[in-house]
PDB file of C-alpha atoms in Angstrom:
ATOM      1  CA  UNK A  14       0.187 -26.188  17.624  1.00 64.00           C
ATOM      2  CA  UNK A  15       0.515 -24.666  21.212  1.00 76.00           C
ATOM      3  CA  UNK A  16       3.679 -22.175  20.381  1.00 75.00           C
ATOM      4  CA  UNK A  17       1.283 -20.920  17.419  1.00 75.00           C
ATOM      5  CA  UNK A  18      -1.800 -20.550  20.015  1.00 79.00           C
ATOM      6  CA  UNK A  19       0.573 -18.908  22.594  1.00 82.00           C
ATOM      7  CA  UNK A  20       1.826 -16.673  19.440  1.00 79.00           C
ATOM      8  CA  UNK A  21      -2.086 -15.985  18.635  1.00 82.00           C
ATOM      9  CA  UNK A  22      -2.677 -14.751  21.944  1.00 83.00           C
ATOM     10  CA  UNK A  23      -0.039 -12.299  22.611  1.00 87.00           C
ATOM     11  CA  UNK A  24      -1.154  -8.696  22.317  1.00 88.00           C
ATOM     12  CA  UNK A  25       2.189  -7.516  20.606  1.00 89.00           C
ATOM     13  CA  UNK A  26       1.444  -9.672  17.740  1.00 91.00           C
ATOM     14  CA  UNK A  27      -1.808  -7.886  17.289  1.00 92.00           C
ATOM     15  CA  UNK A  28      -0.652  -4.568  17.369  1.00 92.00           C
ATOM     16  CA  UNK A  29       2.502  -6.001  14.729  1.00 92.00           C
ATOM     17  CA  UNK A  30      -0.333  -6.947  12.070  1.00 94.00           C
ATOM     18  CA  UNK A  31      -2.078  -3.682  12.350  1.00 94.00           C
ATOM     19  CA  UNK A  32       1.537  -1.819  11.603  1.00 94.00           C
ATOM     20  CA  UNK A  33       2.750  -4.239   8.785  1.00 94.00           C
ATOM     21  CA  UNK A  34      -0.750  -3.506   7.300  1.00 95.00           C
ATOM     22  CA  UNK A  35      -0.263   0.055   7.162  1.00 95.00           C
ATOM     23  CA  UNK A  36       1.470   0.780   4.356  1.00 96.00           C
ATOM     24  CA  UNK A  37       0.274  -1.837   2.362  1.00 96.00           C
ATOM     25  CA  UNK A  38      -3.882  -0.260   3.254  1.00 97.00           C
ATOM     26  CA  UNK A  39      -2.745   3.299   1.917  1.00 97.00           C
ATOM     27  CA  UNK A  40      -1.077   1.718  -1.098  1.00 97.00           C
ATOM     28  CA  UNK A  41      -3.863  -0.768  -1.807  1.00 97.00           C
ATOM     29  CA  UNK A  42      -6.645   2.102  -1.529  1.00 97.00           C
ATOM     30  CA  UNK A  43      -4.160   4.275  -4.037  1.00 97.00           C
ATOM     31  CA  UNK A  44      -3.930   1.041  -6.374  1.00 97.00           C
ATOM     32  CA  UNK A  45      -8.044   0.361  -6.248  1.00 97.00           C
ATOM     33  CA  UNK A  46      -9.065   3.914  -7.406  1.00 97.00           C
ATOM     34  CA  UNK A  47      -6.975   3.902 -10.378  1.00 97.00           C
ATOM     35  CA  UNK A  48      -8.066   0.370 -11.276  1.00 96.00           C
ATOM     36  CA  UNK A  49     -11.576   1.169 -10.445  1.00 96.00           C
ATOM     37  CA  UNK A  50     -11.254   3.881 -13.271  1.00 96.00           C
ATOM     38  CA  UNK A  51      -9.538   1.612 -15.447  1.00 95.00           C
ATOM     39  CA  UNK A  52      -6.109   2.621 -15.329  1.00 97.00           C
ATOM     40  CA  UNK A  53      -3.912  -0.523 -13.846  1.00 96.00           C
ATOM     41  CA  UNK A  54      -0.998   1.267 -11.805  1.00 97.00           C
ATOM     42  CA  UNK A  55       2.472  -0.857 -12.094  1.00 95.00           C
ATOM     43  CA  UNK A  56       4.130   1.942 -10.903  1.00 96.00           C
ATOM     44  CA  UNK A  57       3.241   1.037  -7.312  1.00 97.00           C
ATOM     45  CA  UNK A  58       6.470  -0.288  -6.577  1.00 95.00           C
ATOM     46  CA  UNK A  59       8.810   2.709  -7.581  1.00 96.00           C
ATOM     47  CA  UNK A  60       5.971   5.438  -6.297  1.00 97.00           C
ATOM     48  CA  UNK A  61       6.041   3.953  -2.825  1.00 97.00           C
ATOM     49  CA  UNK A  62      10.049   3.614  -2.615  1.00 96.00           C
ATOM     50  CA  UNK A  63       9.988   7.726  -4.063  1.00 97.00           C
ATOM     51  CA  UNK A  64       6.955   8.423  -1.494  1.00 97.00           C
ATOM     52  CA  UNK A  65       9.408   6.518   1.401  1.00 96.00           C
ATOM     53  CA  UNK A  66      12.204   8.801   0.778  1.00 96.00           C
ATOM     54  CA  UNK A  67      10.957  12.105   0.199  1.00 96.00           C
ATOM     55  CA  UNK A  68       9.194  12.037   3.253  1.00 96.00           C
ATOM     56  CA  UNK A  69      12.197  10.792   4.901  1.00 96.00           C
ATOM     57  CA  UNK A  70      14.423  13.296   3.787  1.00 95.00           C
ATOM     58  CA  UNK A  71      11.741  16.410   4.090  1.00 96.00           C
ATOM     59  CA  UNK A  72      11.726  15.804   8.163  1.00 95.00           C
ATOM     60  CA  UNK A  73      15.213  14.742   7.975  1.00 94.00           C
ATOM     61  CA  UNK A  74      15.881  18.270   6.193  1.00 93.00           C
ATOM     62  CA  UNK A  75      14.119  20.138   9.060  1.00 90.00           C
ATOM     63  CA  UNK A  76      10.424  19.947   8.061  1.00 91.00           C
ATOM     64  CA  UNK A  77       7.707  18.458  10.251  1.00 92.00           C
ATOM     65  CA  UNK A  78       6.289  15.000  10.615  1.00 95.00           C
ATOM     66  CA  UNK A  79       2.815  15.719   9.237  1.00 96.00           C
ATOM     67  CA  UNK A  80       4.410  18.170   6.710  1.00 96.00           C
ATOM     68  CA  UNK A  81       6.820  15.546   5.677  1.00 96.00           C
ATOM     69  CA  UNK A  82       3.659  13.389   4.735  1.00 97.00           C
ATOM     70  CA  UNK A  83       3.030  15.978   2.742  1.00 97.00           C
ATOM     71  CA  UNK A  84       5.704  15.958   0.542  1.00 97.00           C
ATOM     72  CA  UNK A  85       5.440  12.032   0.024  1.00 97.00           C
ATOM     73  CA  UNK A  86       1.680  12.589  -0.958  1.00 97.00           C
ATOM     74  CA  UNK A  87       2.994  15.458  -3.434  1.00 98.00           C
ATOM     75  CA  UNK A  88       5.796  13.789  -4.986  1.00 97.00           C
ATOM     76  CA  UNK A  89       3.648  10.587  -5.134  1.00 97.00           C
ATOM     77  CA  UNK A  90       0.935  12.644  -7.050  1.00 98.00           C
ATOM     78  CA  UNK A  91       4.000  14.180  -9.952  1.00 97.00           C
ATOM     79  CA  UNK A  92       4.927  10.627 -10.369  1.00 98.00           C
ATOM     80  CA  UNK A  93       1.065   9.971 -10.828  1.00 97.00           C
ATOM     81  CA  UNK A  94       0.248  12.513 -13.008  1.00 97.00           C
ATOM     82  CA  UNK A  95       3.338  11.218 -15.466  1.00 97.00           C
ATOM     83  CA  UNK A  96       1.704   7.926 -15.179  1.00 98.00           C
ATOM     84  CA  UNK A  97      -1.577   9.343 -16.242  1.00 97.00           C
ATOM     85  CA  UNK A  98      -0.583  11.618 -19.143  1.00 97.00           C
ATOM     86  CA  UNK A  99       1.226   8.946 -20.856  1.00 96.00           C
ATOM     87  CA  UNK A 100      -1.432   6.563 -20.871  1.00 96.00           C
ATOM     88  CA  UNK A 101      -4.653   8.205 -20.590  1.00 95.00           C
ATOM     89  CA  UNK A 102      -4.617  11.341 -23.445  1.00 94.00           C
ATOM     90  CA  UNK A 103      -1.873   9.440 -25.442  1.00 93.00           C
ATOM     91  CA  UNK A 104      -3.646   5.681 -24.612  1.00 91.00           C
ATOM     92  CA  UNK A 105       0.293   4.213 -24.260  1.00 93.00           C
ATOM     93  CA  UNK A 106       0.636   0.691 -22.650  1.00 94.00           C
ATOM     94  CA  UNK A 107      -0.157   0.972 -18.926  1.00 96.00           C
ATOM     95  CA  UNK A 108       2.082  -2.467 -18.592  1.00 94.00           C
ATOM     96  CA  UNK A 109       4.898  -0.470 -20.073  1.00 96.00           C
ATOM     97  CA  UNK A 110       4.407   2.770 -18.691  1.00 97.00           C
ATOM     98  CA  UNK A 111       3.962   1.605 -14.745  1.00 96.00           C
ATOM     99  CA  UNK A 112       7.228  -0.273 -15.116  1.00 96.00           C
ATOM    100  CA  UNK A 113       8.714   2.528 -16.768  1.00 97.00           C
ATOM    101  CA  UNK A 114       7.506   4.398 -13.444  1.00 97.00           C
ATOM    102  CA  UNK A 115       8.692   2.115 -11.400  1.00 97.00           C
ATOM    103  CA  UNK A 116      12.174   2.065 -12.266  1.00 96.00           C
ATOM    104  CA  UNK A 117      12.042   6.158 -12.849  1.00 97.00           C
ATOM    105  CA  UNK A 118      11.109   6.689  -9.613  1.00 97.00           C
ATOM    106  CA  UNK A 119      13.692   4.012  -7.849  1.00 95.00           C
ATOM    107  CA  UNK A 120      16.292   5.416  -9.522  1.00 96.00           C
ATOM    108  CA  UNK A 121      15.192   9.341  -8.896  1.00 96.00           C
ATOM    109  CA  UNK A 122      15.533   7.981  -5.124  1.00 95.00           C
ATOM    110  CA  UNK A 123      18.930   6.750  -5.426  1.00 93.00           C
ATOM    111  CA  UNK A 124      20.302   9.736  -7.697  1.00 94.00           C
ATOM    112  CA  UNK A 125      18.927  12.034  -4.981  1.00 94.00           C
ATOM    113  CA  UNK A 126      19.956  10.062  -2.147  1.00 92.00           C
ATOM    114  CA  UNK A 127      23.489   9.884  -3.409  1.00 91.00           C
ATOM    115  CA  UNK A 128      23.119  14.033  -4.021  1.00 91.00           C
ATOM    116  CA  UNK A 129      21.677  15.187  -0.457  1.00 90.00           C
ATOM    117  CA  UNK A 130      24.024  12.637   1.371  1.00 89.00           C
ATOM    118  CA  UNK A 131      27.061  12.269  -0.880  1.00 86.00           C
ATOM    119  CA  UNK A 132      29.670  11.493   2.427  1.00 81.00           C
ATOM    120  CA  UNK A 133      26.946   8.912   4.740  1.00 79.00           C
ATOM    121  CA  UNK A 134      27.489   5.678   4.771  1.00 77.00           C
ATOM    122  CA  UNK A 135      24.619   4.643   6.654  1.00 82.00           C
ATOM    123  CA  UNK A 136      21.131   6.409   6.213  1.00 84.00           C
ATOM    124  CA  UNK A 137      20.630   8.540   9.627  1.00 90.00           C
ATOM    125  CA  UNK A 138      17.291   8.681  11.717  1.00 92.00           C
ATOM    126  CA  UNK A 139      14.671  10.807  12.130  1.00 93.00           C
ATOM    127  CA  UNK A 140      11.980  11.481  15.075  1.00 93.00           C
ATOM    128  CA  UNK A 141       9.736   9.166  13.780  1.00 92.00           C
ATOM    129  CA  UNK A 142       5.735   9.423  14.998  1.00 94.00           C
ATOM    130  CA  UNK A 143       5.111   8.251  18.153  1.00 91.00           C
ATOM    131  CA  UNK A 144       2.332   5.925  19.272  1.00 89.00           C
ATOM    132  CA  UNK A 145      -1.001   7.690  20.237  1.00 88.00           C
ATOM    133  CA  UNK A 146      -1.922   7.286  23.640  1.00 84.00           C
ATOM    134  CA  UNK A 147      -5.843   7.236  24.229  1.00 84.00           C
ATOM    135  CA  UNK A 148      -6.918   8.093  27.271  1.00 83.00           C
ATOM    136  CA  UNK A 149      -8.946   4.552  28.623  1.00 82.00           C
ATOM    137  CA  UNK A 150      -8.149   2.982  25.948  1.00 83.00           C
ATOM    138  CA  UNK A 151      -4.486   2.623  25.740  1.00 84.00           C
ATOM    139  CA  UNK A 152      -3.950   1.601  29.336  1.00 82.00           C
ATOM    140  CA  UNK A 153      -6.760  -1.404  28.665  1.00 85.00           C
ATOM    141  CA  UNK A 154      -4.759  -4.953  29.571  1.00 87.00           C
ATOM    142  CA  UNK A 155      -3.758  -6.586  26.620  1.00 84.00           C
ATOM    143  CA  UNK A 156      -6.235  -5.213  24.514  1.00 86.00           C
ATOM    144  CA  UNK A 157      -4.831  -1.486  25.106  1.00 87.00           C
ATOM    145  CA  UNK A 158      -1.185  -2.908  23.603  1.00 85.00           C
ATOM    146  CA  UNK A 159      -2.635  -5.161  20.946  1.00 85.00           C
ATOM    147  CA  UNK A 160      -5.252  -2.070  19.196  1.00 86.00           C
ATOM    148  CA  UNK A 161      -4.465   1.173  20.742  1.00 87.00           C
ATOM    149  CA  UNK A 162      -0.744   1.598  20.538  1.00 85.00           C
ATOM    150  CA  UNK A 163      -0.388   2.273  17.170  1.00 91.00           C
ATOM    151  CA  UNK A 164       1.058   6.184  15.515  1.00 93.00           C
ATOM    152  CA  UNK A 165      -1.864   8.210  13.864  1.00 93.00           C
ATOM    153  CA  UNK A 166      -0.824   7.529  10.290  1.00 94.00           C
ATOM    154  CA  UNK A 167      -2.064   3.777  11.037  1.00 94.00           C
ATOM    155  CA  UNK A 168      -5.079   5.189  12.412  1.00 94.00           C
ATOM    156  CA  UNK A 169      -5.286   7.553   8.976  1.00 95.00           C
ATOM    157  CA  UNK A 170      -5.202   4.513   7.057  1.00 95.00           C
ATOM    158  CA  UNK A 171      -8.207   2.433   8.807  1.00 95.00           C
ATOM    159  CA  UNK A 172      -9.814   5.911   8.261  1.00 96.00           C
ATOM    160  CA  UNK A 173      -8.845   6.482   4.917  1.00 96.00           C
ATOM    161  CA  UNK A 174     -10.139   2.869   3.752  1.00 96.00           C
ATOM    162  CA  UNK A 175     -13.615   4.038   5.245  1.00 96.00           C
ATOM    163  CA  UNK A 176     -13.082   7.331   3.515  1.00 97.00           C
ATOM    164  CA  UNK A 177     -12.461   5.451   0.064  1.00 97.00           C
ATOM    165  CA  UNK A 178     -15.814   3.236   0.198  1.00 97.00           C
ATOM    166  CA  UNK A 179     -17.944   5.968   0.901  1.00 97.00           C
ATOM    167  CA  UNK A 180     -16.751   7.914  -1.831  1.00 97.00           C
ATOM    168  CA  UNK A 181     -17.435   5.062  -4.462  1.00 96.00           C
ATOM    169  CA  UNK A 182     -20.516   3.675  -3.134  1.00 96.00           C
ATOM    170  CA  UNK A 183     -22.004   6.568  -1.662  1.00 96.00           C
ATOM    171  CA  UNK A 184     -21.256   9.698  -4.062  1.00 96.00           C
ATOM    172  CA  UNK A 185     -21.502  10.781  -7.653  1.00 96.00           C
ATOM    173  CA  UNK A 186     -18.127  11.450  -7.936  1.00 96.00           C
ATOM    174  CA  UNK A 187     -17.595   7.807  -7.377  1.00 96.00           C
ATOM    175  CA  UNK A 188     -20.512   6.478  -9.615  1.00 96.00           C
ATOM    176  CA  UNK A 189     -18.779   8.280 -12.093  1.00 96.00           C
ATOM    177  CA  UNK A 190     -14.872   6.885 -11.365  1.00 96.00           C
ATOM    178  CA  UNK A 191     -16.160   3.060 -11.241  1.00 96.00           C
ATOM    179  CA  UNK A 192     -18.539   3.763 -14.291  1.00 96.00           C
ATOM    180  CA  UNK A 193     -15.011   5.616 -16.439  1.00 96.00           C
ATOM    181  CA  UNK A 194     -13.779   1.983 -15.806  1.00 95.00           C
ATOM    182  CA  UNK A 195     -16.906   0.031 -16.622  1.00 94.00           C
ATOM    183  CA  UNK A 196     -18.470   1.833 -19.795  1.00 94.00           C
ATOM    184  CA  UNK A 197     -16.602   5.013 -20.382  1.00 94.00           C
ATOM    185  CA  UNK A 198     -18.770   5.379 -23.645  1.00 93.00           C
ATOM    186  CA  UNK A 199     -21.578   5.822 -21.091  1.00 92.00           C
ATOM    187  CA  UNK A 200     -20.083   8.896 -19.119  1.00 94.00           C
ATOM    188  CA  UNK A 201     -19.062  10.603 -22.014  1.00 93.00           C
ATOM    189  CA  UNK A 202     -22.522  10.866 -22.828  1.00 91.00           C
ATOM    190  CA  UNK A 203     -23.465  12.499 -20.182  1.00 91.00           C
ATOM    191  CA  UNK A 204     -21.054  14.998 -20.568  1.00 91.00           C
ATOM    192  CA  UNK A 205     -18.757  14.065 -18.086  1.00 93.00           C
ATOM    193  CA  UNK A 206     -14.816  13.389 -19.031  1.00 95.00           C
ATOM    194  CA  UNK A 207     -13.362  10.613 -19.009  1.00 96.00           C
ATOM    195  CA  UNK A 208     -10.031  11.830 -19.738  1.00 95.00           C
ATOM    196  CA  UNK A 209     -10.305  13.814 -16.521  1.00 96.00           C
ATOM    197  CA  UNK A 210     -11.499  11.263 -13.900  1.00 97.00           C
ATOM    198  CA  UNK A 211      -8.924   8.777 -14.838  1.00 97.00           C
ATOM    199  CA  UNK A 212      -6.281  10.856 -14.902  1.00 97.00           C
ATOM    200  CA  UNK A 213      -7.393  12.234 -11.156  1.00 97.00           C
ATOM    201  CA  UNK A 214      -8.199   8.576  -9.934  1.00 97.00           C
ATOM    202  CA  UNK A 215      -4.391   8.050 -10.961  1.00 98.00           C
ATOM    203  CA  UNK A 216      -2.887  11.320  -9.770  1.00 98.00           C
ATOM    204  CA  UNK A 217      -4.207  10.956  -6.327  1.00 98.00           C
ATOM    205  CA  UNK A 218      -4.054   7.452  -6.290  1.00 97.00           C
ATOM    206  CA  UNK A 219      -0.076   7.531  -6.395  1.00 98.00           C
ATOM    207  CA  UNK A 220      -0.300  10.165  -3.802  1.00 98.00           C
ATOM    208  CA  UNK A 221      -1.979   7.837  -1.444  1.00 98.00           C
ATOM    209  CA  UNK A 222       0.734   5.169  -2.112  1.00 97.00           C
ATOM    210  CA  UNK A 223       3.354   7.497  -1.626  1.00 97.00           C
ATOM    211  CA  UNK A 224       2.252   8.028   2.001  1.00 97.00           C
ATOM    212  CA  UNK A 225       2.101   4.021   2.311  1.00 96.00           C
ATOM    213  CA  UNK A 226       6.010   4.081   1.234  1.00 96.00           C
ATOM    214  CA  UNK A 227       6.041   7.493   3.645  1.00 96.00           C
ATOM    215  CA  UNK A 228       4.521   5.191   6.733  1.00 96.00           C
ATOM    216  CA  UNK A 229       8.093   2.772   6.545  1.00 95.00           C
ATOM    217  CA  UNK A 230      10.609   5.428   7.097  1.00 94.00           C
ATOM    218  CA  UNK A 231       8.205   7.495   9.114  1.00 94.00           C
ATOM    219  CA  UNK A 232       6.172   5.795  11.327  1.00 92.00           C
ATOM    220  CA  UNK A 233       8.099   1.899  10.615  1.00 87.00           C
ATOM    221  CA  UNK A 234      11.952   1.789  10.485  1.00 88.00           C
ATOM    222  CA  UNK A 235      13.085   5.822  11.610  1.00 86.00           C
ATOM    223  CA  UNK A 236      15.621   5.505   8.444  1.00 90.00           C
ATOM    224  CA  UNK A 237      15.697   5.180   4.400  1.00 92.00           C
ATOM    225  CA  UNK A 238      17.028   2.274   2.753  1.00 88.00           C
ATOM    226  CA  UNK A 239      16.250   1.647  -1.236  1.00 84.00           C
ATOM    227  CA  UNK A 240      15.210  -2.424  -0.009  1.00 86.00           C
ATOM    228  CA  UNK A 241      12.615  -1.473   2.542  1.00 89.00           C
ATOM    229  CA  UNK A 242       9.270  -0.998   0.071  1.00 91.00           C
ATOM    230  CA  UNK A 243      10.924  -5.220  -0.509  1.00 86.00           C
ATOM    231  CA  UNK A 244       7.801  -5.841  -2.876  1.00 87.00           C
ATOM    232  CA  UNK A 245       5.158  -4.889  -0.927  1.00 91.00           C
ATOM    233  CA  UNK A 246       3.466  -2.481  -4.519  1.00 93.00           C
ATOM    234  CA  UNK A 247       3.295  -5.941  -6.158  1.00 91.00           C
ATOM    235  CA  UNK A 248       1.599  -7.331  -3.023  1.00 92.00           C
ATOM    236  CA  UNK A 249      -1.089  -4.440  -3.253  1.00 94.00           C
ATOM    237  CA  UNK A 250      -1.897  -5.219  -6.942  1.00 93.00           C
ATOM    238  CA  UNK A 251      -2.289  -9.034  -5.510  1.00 90.00           C
ATOM    239  CA  UNK A 252      -4.486  -7.639  -2.895  1.00 92.00           C
ATOM    240  CA  UNK A 253      -6.766  -5.244  -5.037  1.00 93.00           C
ATOM    241  CA  UNK A 254      -7.612  -8.856  -7.051  1.00 90.00           C
ATOM    242  CA  UNK A 255      -8.234 -10.864  -3.620  1.00 88.00           C
ATOM    243  CA  UNK A 256     -10.360  -7.889  -2.263  1.00 90.00           C
ATOM    244  CA  UNK A 257     -12.626  -7.513  -5.866  1.00 90.00           C
ATOM    245  CA  UNK A 258     -11.947  -4.177  -6.228  1.00 93.00           C
ATOM    246  CA  UNK A 259     -13.897  -3.520  -3.173  1.00 94.00           C
ATOM    247  CA  UNK A 260     -12.267  -1.175  -0.203  1.00 95.00           C
ATOM    248  CA  UNK A 261     -13.360  -3.135   2.294  1.00 94.00           C
ATOM    249  CA  UNK A 262     -12.384  -6.493   1.176  1.00 92.00           C
ATOM    250  CA  UNK A 263      -9.045  -5.447   0.396  1.00 94.00           C
ATOM    251  CA  UNK A 264      -8.516  -4.147   3.689  1.00 95.00           C
ATOM    252  CA  UNK A 265      -9.357  -7.402   4.959  1.00 93.00           C
ATOM    253  CA  UNK A 266      -6.857  -8.455   2.630  1.00 91.00           C
ATOM    254  CA  UNK A 267      -3.836  -6.486   3.629  1.00 94.00           C
ATOM    255  CA  UNK A 268      -4.751  -7.531   7.324  1.00 94.00           C
ATOM    256  CA  UNK A 269      -4.648 -10.877   6.053  1.00 90.00           C
ATOM    257  CA  UNK A 270      -1.497 -11.011   4.578  1.00 90.00           C
ATOM    258  CA  UNK A 271       0.562  -8.530   7.760  1.00 92.00           C
ATOM    259  CA  UNK A 272      -0.949 -11.499   9.997  1.00 91.00           C
ATOM    260  CA  UNK A 273       0.642 -14.159   8.246  1.00 88.00           C
ATOM    261  CA  UNK A 274       3.940 -11.521   7.717  1.00 89.00           C
ATOM    262  CA  UNK A 275       3.885 -10.927  11.514  1.00 90.00           C
ATOM    263  CA  UNK A 276       3.309 -14.880  11.977  1.00 88.00           C
ATOM    264  CA  UNK A 277       6.314 -15.890  10.380  1.00 86.00           C
ATOM    265  CA  UNK A 278       8.640 -13.930  12.260  1.00 84.00           C
ATOM    266  CA  UNK A 279       7.437 -15.090  15.572  1.00 84.00           C
ATOM    267  CA  UNK A 280       7.907 -18.540  14.102  1.00 83.00           C
ATOM    268  CA  UNK A 281      11.607 -18.570  13.330  1.00 82.00           C
ATOM    269  CA  UNK A 282      11.952 -17.881  16.884  1.00 79.00           C
ATOM    270  CA  UNK A 283      10.579 -20.919  18.060  1.00 77.00           C
ATOM    271  CA  UNK A 284      12.115 -24.422  17.842  1.00 74.00           C
ATOM    272  CA  UNK A 285      11.018 -25.252  14.840  1.00 75.00           C
ATOM    273  CA  UNK A 286      12.548 -21.789  13.267  1.00 71.00           C
ATOM    274  CA  UNK A 287      16.175 -24.190  14.772  1.00 76.00           C
ATOM    275  CA  UNK A 288      15.332 -27.168  11.950  1.00 79.00           C
ATOM    276  CA  UNK A 289      13.203 -25.219   8.579  1.00 78.00           C
ATOM    277  CA  UNK A 290      15.887 -22.849   7.049  1.00 81.00           C
ATOM    278  CA  UNK A 291      14.257 -19.017   7.490  1.00 75.00           C
ATOM    279  CA  UNK A 292      13.304 -19.016   3.769  1.00 81.00           C
ATOM    280  CA  UNK A 293      10.576 -20.975   4.003  1.00 81.00           C
ATOM    281  CA  UNK A 294       9.093 -19.022   6.675  1.00 80.00           C
ATOM    282  CA  UNK A 295      10.011 -15.750   4.462  1.00 81.00           C
ATOM    283  CA  UNK A 296       8.268 -17.652   1.642  1.00 84.00           C
ATOM    284  CA  UNK A 297       5.276 -19.031   3.806  1.00 79.00           C
ATOM    285  CA  UNK A 298       3.146 -15.056   3.336  1.00 78.00           C
ATOM    286  CA  UNK A 299       3.478 -15.324  -0.228  1.00 80.00           C
ATOM    287  CA  UNK A 300       2.423 -18.700  -0.487  1.00 83.00           C
ATOM    288  CA  UNK A 301      -0.845 -18.310   1.115  1.00 77.00           C
ATOM    289  CA  UNK A 302      -1.837 -14.945  -0.103  1.00 74.00           C
ATOM    290  CA  UNK A 303      -0.803 -16.690  -3.454  1.00 79.00           C
ATOM    291  CA  UNK A 304      -3.532 -19.578  -2.899  1.00 81.00           C
ATOM    292  CA  UNK A 305      -6.378 -17.143  -1.023  1.00 75.00           C
ATOM    293  CA  UNK A 306      -5.596 -14.871  -4.247  1.00 74.00           C
ATOM    294  CA  UNK A 307      -6.533 -17.935  -6.518  1.00 78.00           C
ATOM    295  CA  UNK A 308      -9.418 -18.943  -4.482  1.00 76.00           C
ATOM    296  CA  UNK A 309     -10.985 -15.055  -4.421  1.00 72.00           C
ATOM    297  CA  UNK A 310     -10.103 -14.450  -7.889  1.00 67.00           C
ATOM    298  CA  UNK A 311     -12.365 -16.908  -9.363  1.00 70.00           C
ATOM    299  CA  UNK A 312     -15.294 -15.370  -8.341  1.00 72.00           C
ATOM    300  CA  UNK A 313     -14.047 -11.534  -8.782  1.00 74.00           C
ATOM    301  CA  UNK A 314     -15.398  -9.224 -11.572  1.00 81.00           C
ATOM    302  CA  UNK A 315     -12.347  -7.012 -12.962  1.00 89.00           C
ATOM    303  CA  UNK A 316     -13.698  -3.381 -14.000  1.00 92.00           C
ATOM    304  CA  UNK A 317     -14.998  -3.659 -17.538  1.00 92.00           C
ATOM    305  CA  UNK A 318     -12.628  -1.277 -19.262  1.00 92.00           C
ATOM    306  CA  UNK A 319      -9.906  -1.646 -17.222  1.00 94.00           C
ATOM    307  CA  UNK A 320      -6.352  -1.334 -19.382  1.00 92.00           C
ATOM    308  CA  UNK A 321      -8.957  -0.272 -22.161  1.00 91.00           C
ATOM    309  CA  UNK A 322      -7.734   3.093 -23.284  1.00 90.00           C
ATOM    310  CA  UNK A 323     -10.397   5.426 -23.928  1.00 87.00           C
ATOM    311  CA  UNK A 324     -11.406   7.240 -27.555  1.00 76.00           C
ATOM    312  CA  UNK A 325     -14.311   9.130 -28.242  1.00 63.00           C
ATOM    313  CA  UNK A 326     -16.850   7.576 -30.260  1.00 54.00           C
ATOM    314  CA  UNK A 327     -15.238   4.699 -30.224  1.00 54.00           C
ATOM    315  CA  UNK A 328     -17.242   1.503 -29.185  1.00 53.00           C
TER     316      UNK A 328
END
């Protein structure tokens, strides 16, 4: 318990929590937008991979960091457009299409990597986003290192969560998106296009997922390797359920998982880590997340029309 308390009192621990949560926030908000409109996007894992690759290779080729983020965003939107076309107007299985998108995006990233860098044995490194220095705040004892030593992408992620919440609950567009996932027939009766709303949500949401992947290469690791996403996409799908399809709760879920992950890394370096196999520590964030998911999902209200294809005139 003393070692646990010492870890929780370290400013570097809380800085790591925010850093680990950042890609989860982008991808979770993207998935939440899709599901709020009635579409389950299981392509999230592959879209994060293609976002990580395209953002990294764009910067490596000479673009700036923010243009690289834009390239990742466009790549995610392109795969989102494919997903949306197959699932919304054509009404194909969202499960099958999503898994297909994950395989296609991952394979595309692998092929493009081998094509662009055929002779490279280890991934080249780029100059990533540097932590923002906020005058007066970054220099504060403990608090400055814990909260104000993040990159611009981390702050963009938290701003995105607030923006998604505002749009969904304070704008006519958000009302229409939520209605498309709850009662699409009512949306159509108002003269709005359910197909357009759902396709737009999937395309925009997929772009945000790709930015989450780009965070890994452009703000966390400064390089690209295929195992870097490492199941984060599937975790984000669970976080949407954990958050009961609400941006604020989903944000808290991302921070909670990041806290568990940062904690298990540090626990491996304690005397307990010399006795317990490291695989046990790796399991802890997922086990605790599953437990939290079970407790929270029992009270969650799933969007009524989620995964239900819309055909005008049908009841």
